[in-house]
Short mmCIF file of C-alpha atoms in Angstrom, two decimals:
data_model
loop_
_atom_site.label_atom_id
_atom_site.label_comp_id
_atom_site.label_asym_id
_atom_site.label_seq_id
_atom_site.Cartn_x
_atom_site.Cartn_y
_atom_site.Cartn_z
CA MET X 88 -0.17 -0.16 -0.05
CA MET X 89 2.74 2.41 0.86
CA ASN X 90 4.84 1.25 -1.95
CA ASN X 91 1.83 1.97 -4.35
CA GLU X 92 1.54 5.35 -2.89
CA ILE X 93 5.40 6.18 -3.72
CA GLU X 94 4.90 4.65 -7.13
CA ASN X 95 2.09 7.03 -7.77
CA TRP X 96 3.73 10.15 -6.46
CA ASN X 97 2.76 13.29 -7.68
CA LYS X 98 3.43 17.23 -6.40
CA ASP X 99 -0.15 16.90 -4.51
CA TRP X 100 1.36 14.78 -2.27
CA LYS X 101 4.28 17.19 -1.17
CA PRO X 102 3.62 19.49 1.91
CA GLY X 103 3.32 22.73 1.75
CA PRO X 104 5.76 25.44 3.06
CA TYR X 105 6.84 25.91 6.56
CA PRO X 106 4.10 27.85 8.57
CA LYS X 107 5.07 31.37 9.73
CA THR X 108 2.00 32.77 10.88
CA PRO X 109 -1.00 31.40 13.49
CA GLU X 110 -3.35 31.72 10.42
CA GLU X 111 -0.69 29.25 8.40
CA ARG X 112 -0.37 27.03 11.25
CA LEU X 113 -4.55 26.80 11.47
CA ALA X 114 -4.67 26.14 8.09
CA ALA X 115 -2.07 23.23 7.81
CA ALA X 116 -3.54 21.64 10.91
CA LYS X 117 -6.70 21.51 9.08
CA LYS X 118 -5.23 20.09 5.83
CA TYR X 119 -3.81 17.21 7.97
CA GLY X 120 -7.19 16.69 10.10
CA LEU X 121 -5.37 18.08 13.61
CA ARG X 122 -6.41 20.25 15.97
CA VAL X 123 -4.24 23.23 16.12
CA GLU X 124 -3.41 22.43 19.85
CA ASP X 125 -1.96 18.93 18.44
CA TYR X 126 -0.03 20.43 15.84
CA ASP X 127 3.46 20.70 15.98
CA VAL X 128 6.31 21.08 12.99
CA TYR X 129 9.53 20.19 12.26
CA PRO X 130 12.09 23.01 12.54
CA ASP X 131 12.63 25.02 9.34
CA ASP X 132 16.50 24.35 9.27
CA GLY X 133 17.07 23.14 5.70
CA LEU X 134 16.16 19.38 7.01
CA GLY X 135 12.91 19.80 7.85
CA TYR X 136 9.35 18.71 6.23
CA GLY X 137 7.96 21.85 5.37
CA ASP X 138 4.25 22.39 7.02
CA TYR X 139 4.24 18.19 7.41
CA PRO X 140 3.10 17.35 10.98
CA LYS X 141 5.45 16.61 13.78
CA LEU X 142 3.78 13.46 15.29
CA PRO X 143 4.54 11.16 18.24
CA TYR X 144 6.20 7.82 17.42
CA ALA X 145 3.26 4.91 17.72
CA SER X 146 5.07 1.96 16.43
CA GLY X 147 3.11 -1.04 15.19
CA ASP X 148 3.69 -3.17 18.55
CA TYR X 149 3.11 -0.03 20.68
CA ARG X 150 -0.75 -0.03 19.00
CA SER X 151 -3.29 -2.01 20.42
CA GLY X 152 -4.09 -5.13 19.10
CA TYR X 153 -7.65 -5.31 20.26
CA GLU X 154 -8.41 -2.24 18.70
CA ASP X 155 -10.84 -1.89 16.48
CA TRP X 156 -8.80 -0.49 13.26
CA ASP X 157 -10.12 0.48 9.87
CA ILE X 158 -7.10 -1.00 8.65
CA PRO X 159 -6.13 -4.02 10.77
CA GLU X 160 -2.90 -5.09 8.64
CA LEU X 161 -1.12 -1.57 9.41
CA LYS X 162 -3.22 -0.67 12.86
CA ARG X 163 -4.33 2.58 11.28
CA ASN X 164 -7.37 4.39 10.96
CA PHE X 165 -8.90 6.01 7.85
CA GLY X 166 -7.54 9.45 7.48
CA GLU X 167 -5.40 9.29 10.22
CA PRO X 168 -2.01 11.26 9.64
CA LEU X 169 0.89 9.10 9.21
CA HIS X 170 4.03 9.69 10.99
CA VAL X 171 7.21 10.81 9.03
CA MET X 172 9.01 7.50 9.30
CA ALA X 173 5.78 5.68 9.47
CA ASP X 174 7.48 3.25 7.14
CA CYS X 175 9.97 2.21 9.62
CA ILE X 176 8.17 1.79 12.27
CA THR X 177 5.57 -0.84 11.15
CA GLU X 178 5.41 -4.34 13.42
CA ASP X 179 8.18 -5.86 11.42
CA LYS X 180 10.69 -3.19 11.72
CA TRP X 181 11.78 -0.69 14.37
CA ASP X 182 10.05 -0.15 17.67
CA PRO X 183 10.71 3.14 19.32
CA ASN X 184 8.44 2.64 22.15
CA ALA X 185 9.80 -0.46 23.10
CA LYS X 186 10.70 -0.88 26.64
CA PRO X 187 13.27 -3.45 27.04
CA ARG X 188 13.84 -5.77 29.91
CA TYR X 189 17.23 -4.58 30.47
CA SER X 190 18.76 -1.29 29.40
CA TYR X 191 20.53 -0.88 26.22
CA LEU X 192 23.46 0.19 28.02
CA ASN X 193 23.29 -2.94 30.27
CA MET X 194 23.08 -5.18 26.79
CA PHE X 195 25.89 -3.43 25.34
CA LEU X 196 28.33 -3.78 28.26
CA THR X 197 27.11 -7.37 28.55
CA THR X 198 28.14 -8.18 24.89
CA THR X 199 31.37 -6.23 25.06
CA GLY X 200 31.96 -7.62 28.37
CA PHE X 201 31.73 -11.32 27.10
CA VAL X 202 33.42 -10.77 23.65
CA GLY X 203 36.34 -8.70 25.53
CA ALA X 204 36.89 -11.65 28.04
CA LEU X 205 37.04 -14.15 24.88
CA LEU X 206 39.67 -11.40 23.47
CA ILE X 207 41.68 -10.94 26.37
CA ILE X 208 41.93 -14.68 26.93
CA TYR X 209 43.03 -15.16 23.20
CA ILE X 210 45.77 -12.61 23.30
CA VAL X 211 47.16 -13.49 26.64
CA THR X 212 47.42 -17.48 25.62
CA LEU X 213 49.03 -16.11 22.27
CA PRO X 214 52.48 -16.87 23.12
CA TYR X 215 51.57 -20.58 24.46
CA PRO X 216 50.25 -22.52 21.51
CA TRP X 217 49.10 -25.85 21.81
CA PHE X 218 51.10 -28.58 20.57
CA GLN X 219 51.63 -32.43 20.19
CA PRO X 220 54.13 -33.89 22.65
CA ALA X 221 56.34 -35.06 19.15
CA MET X 222 59.59 -34.12 17.87
CA PRO X 223 59.45 -32.96 13.74
CA LYS X 224 59.12 -35.36 11.57
CA GLN X 225 62.00 -37.07 10.07
CA TYR X 226 62.49 -37.46 6.20
CA PRO X 227 65.01 -39.68 4.22
CA PHE X 228 68.05 -38.37 2.10
CA ASN X 229 69.17 -36.19 4.92
CA ASP X 230 65.95 -34.69 5.72
CA LEU X 231 65.44 -34.15 1.89
CA PHE X 232 68.39 -31.50 1.77
CA LEU X 233 68.79 -31.42 -1.94
CA GLU X 234 64.86 -31.93 -2.90
CA LYS X 235 64.59 -28.68 -0.69
CA GLY X 236 66.87 -26.76 -2.69
CA GLY X 237 70.05 -27.33 -0.64
CA ASP X 238 73.54 -26.74 -1.72
CA PRO X 239 75.07 -30.47 -2.67
CA LYS X 240 78.59 -29.10 -1.37
CA GLU X 241 77.04 -28.33 2.12
CA GLU X 242 75.17 -31.64 2.49
CA LYS X 243 75.13 -33.08 5.78
CA VAL X 244 74.97 -36.85 6.67
CA VAL X 245 71.38 -36.95 8.86
CA LYS X 246 70.98 -40.47 10.18
CA HIS X 247 67.64 -41.29 11.70
CA TYR X 248 67.25 -44.39 14.20
CA THR X 249 64.24 -46.42 15.37
CA PHE X 250 63.99 -47.47 18.91
CA GLU X 251 64.71 -51.25 18.11
CA ARG X 252 68.32 -52.58 19.61
CA GLY X 253 71.12 -52.74 16.74
CA THR X 254 73.34 -55.48 16.18
CA GLU X 255 76.50 -53.74 16.57
CA ASP X 256 79.11 -55.11 19.06
CA LYS X 257 80.96 -52.89 21.35
CA MET O 272 46.72 -30.64 28.90
CA GLY O 273 49.66 -32.14 30.69
CA ASN O 274 52.20 -31.33 28.40
CA MET O 275 51.18 -27.46 28.40
CA MET O 276 51.43 -27.60 32.07
CA TYR O 277 54.88 -29.38 32.18
CA ALA O 278 56.21 -26.97 29.09
CA TYR O 279 54.56 -23.76 30.31
CA VAL O 280 54.23 -24.10 33.57
CA THR O 281 55.97 -26.53 35.86
CA HIS O 282 59.09 -27.38 33.82
CA PRO O 283 59.94 -24.83 30.90
CA ASP O 284 63.52 -25.35 31.32
CA THR O 285 63.49 -28.84 30.40
CA ALA O 286 60.62 -28.96 28.09
CA PRO O 287 61.82 -30.09 24.67
CA ASP O 288 62.09 -27.63 21.72
CA ILE O 289 59.56 -29.13 19.24
CA LYS O 290 60.79 -27.31 16.20
CA ASN O 291 64.37 -28.36 16.13
CA PRO O 292 65.66 -32.01 15.79
CA PRO O 293 66.70 -33.62 19.06
CA THR O 294 70.08 -32.62 20.38
CA PHE O 295 71.44 -35.50 22.23
CA ASN O 296 73.60 -37.96 20.72
CA PRO O 297 71.10 -40.30 19.42
CA LEU O 298 73.23 -43.50 20.57
CA LEU O 299 73.56 -42.39 24.24
CA GLY O 300 72.23 -45.29 26.25
CA PHE O 301 71.97 -47.96 23.48
CA PRO O 302 75.42 -50.37 23.57
CA ASN O 303 74.41 -52.26 20.76
CA GLY O 304 73.53 -49.28 18.70
CA ARG O 305 70.17 -48.67 17.40
CA LYS O 306 68.75 -50.01 14.20
CA GLU O 307 68.74 -47.16 11.30
CA ARG O 308 65.51 -45.90 9.41
CA THR O 309 65.76 -46.66 5.93
CA ILE O 310 63.55 -46.79 2.78
CA GLU O 311 63.75 -49.17 -0.18
CA ALA O 312 63.15 -46.66 -3.06
CA THR O 313 65.62 -44.65 -4.57
CA ARG O 314 65.41 -41.02 -4.99
CA GLU O 315 65.06 -41.70 -9.00
CA GLU O 316 62.11 -43.71 -8.54
CA LEU O 317 60.47 -41.10 -6.25
CA ASP O 318 61.17 -38.28 -8.98
CA ARG O 319 59.91 -41.15 -11.84
CA ALA O 320 56.48 -41.63 -9.74
CA ALA O 321 56.38 -37.43 -8.91
CA VAL O 322 55.91 -38.09 -5.32
CA PRO O 323 55.32 -34.92 -3.56
CA LEU O 324 57.86 -33.61 -0.93
CA ASP O 325 55.66 -34.07 1.86
CA LYS O 326 55.10 -37.87 0.92
CA ARG O 327 58.73 -38.63 0.59
CA ASP O 328 59.21 -39.61 4.38
CA TYR O 329 60.06 -43.19 5.74
CA CYS O 330 56.35 -44.56 4.58
CA VAL O 331 57.23 -43.73 0.93
CA ASP O 332 57.71 -47.57 0.54
CA PHE O 333 53.91 -48.19 1.18
CA TYR O 334 52.64 -45.29 -0.44
CA LEU O 335 54.50 -46.33 -3.50
CA LYS O 336 52.89 -49.85 -3.15
CA TYR O 337 49.25 -47.78 -3.03
CA LEU O 338 50.34 -46.06 -6.35
CA ARG O 339 51.00 -49.48 -8.00
CA CYS O 340 47.85 -50.65 -6.64
CA ARG O 341 45.86 -48.03 -7.72
CA GLU O 342 47.17 -47.85 -11.34
CA GLN O 343 46.35 -51.53 -11.50
CA ALA O 344 42.76 -51.69 -10.00
CA PHE O 345 41.14 -48.22 -11.10
CA PRO O 346 38.64 -47.25 -10.71
CA PHE O 347 37.79 -49.80 -8.05
CA VAL O 348 40.66 -48.31 -5.69
CA LYS O 349 38.59 -48.19 -2.63
CA SER O 350 37.91 -51.94 -2.47
CA SER O 351 40.80 -53.33 -4.24
CA CYS O 352 43.89 -51.18 -2.42
CA HIS O 353 42.24 -51.06 0.93
CA HIS O 354 45.07 -53.32 2.41
CA GLU O 355 47.85 -50.81 1.08
CA TRP O 356 45.99 -47.76 2.27
CA HIS O 357 45.70 -49.48 5.58
CA GLU O 358 49.41 -50.42 5.82
CA TYR O 359 50.43 -47.02 4.69
CA ASP O 360 47.89 -45.35 7.50
CA VAL O 361 49.54 -47.78 10.26
CA CYS O 362 53.07 -46.59 9.06
CA GLN O 363 52.40 -43.18 9.40
CA TYR O 364 50.75 -43.79 13.22
CA GLU O 365 53.96 -45.48 14.02
CA ASP O 366 56.14 -42.57 12.46
CA PHE O 367 54.17 -40.55 14.95
CA VAL O 368 54.95 -42.69 17.75
CA LEU O 369 58.45 -42.57 17.24
CA ARG O 370 58.07 -39.03 17.27
CA MET O 371 56.63 -39.00 20.42
CA LYS O 372 59.01 -41.14 21.88
CA GLU O 373 61.96 -38.91 20.81
CA TYR O 374 60.07 -36.08 22.40
CA GLU O 375 60.08 -38.37 25.83
CA ARG O 376 63.83 -39.36 25.36
CA GLU O 377 64.50 -35.44 24.70
CA LYS O 378 62.69 -34.77 27.91
CA ARG O 379 64.09 -37.14 30.27
CA LEU O 380 67.84 -36.76 28.67
CA LYS O 381 67.21 -33.12 29.52
CA GLU O 382 66.24 -33.57 32.95
CA ARG O 383 69.15 -36.15 33.33
CA ALA O 384 71.43 -33.29 32.32
CA LYS O 385 70.12 -31.09 34.73
CA ARG O 386 70.27 -33.49 37.57
CA ILE O 387 74.07 -34.10 36.55
CA GLU O 388 74.74 -30.25 36.52
CA LYS O 389 72.83 -29.59 39.94
CA ARG O 390 75.18 -32.55 41.52
CA ARG O 391 78.26 -31.18 40.03
CA LYS O 392 77.64 -28.03 41.55
CA GLN O 393 76.85 -29.50 44.99
CA LYS O 394 80.20 -31.47 44.84
CA MET O 395 82.39 -28.19 43.85
#
């Protein structure tokens, strides 16, 4: 529904200029179906929305599910002015009215503390890697000296032994 | 975990250096010598079979046998060369056991050298 509106946008959907006089405010409030007491407007600092009303946040989760809405899918009544961020605060998106069980600072510190503890353990134990209790692997042909590109003049004889008893007499 | 405790906490001075070969005379304590590790294959044979360097260890004979079997039995390698592959696996296992034995030997010889040094200092 909302996408449809955007696709078929025309200049009549554009909000009017920022209201400066009380008469202009009255006209703007009437245009958006609001009482003058309820009508507030975003400041005209270059990032405002003209005469579009500044409404309080009422996210999809915040609106009652038991009320008899005209449009139950969006929990919205006919002719109700939409919030500027109405497309962000539907039920499946952001809930600015949420009252979390734990504060956001608490959540942030808990997560950071846990990940930080893991990170500290990782950094502290970096110089002490796990290893298998075994000496380096032995290779024939003097530990593959020539195969690994060694100079034939510098080749040294490397002997490897099993743990079986030899037959030499001493 | 025991090795970590030994090498990092309780005995860092006598823990073997696992990145370098053993430091003591390999024949120390073997009055009749030790049996040398050998392979039957020659360098030329390995080159002809294009055996990669990491496979040219003391189990390369079993590996070559497996390659020969695979050449003959392809594509029924899994059923026909099961025995050859298992022998190669056992060889690799025993190679690792030998490396662990070398570690233990190095560790005990280091402890022994430390004991001897300590006794020598006490006598002086």
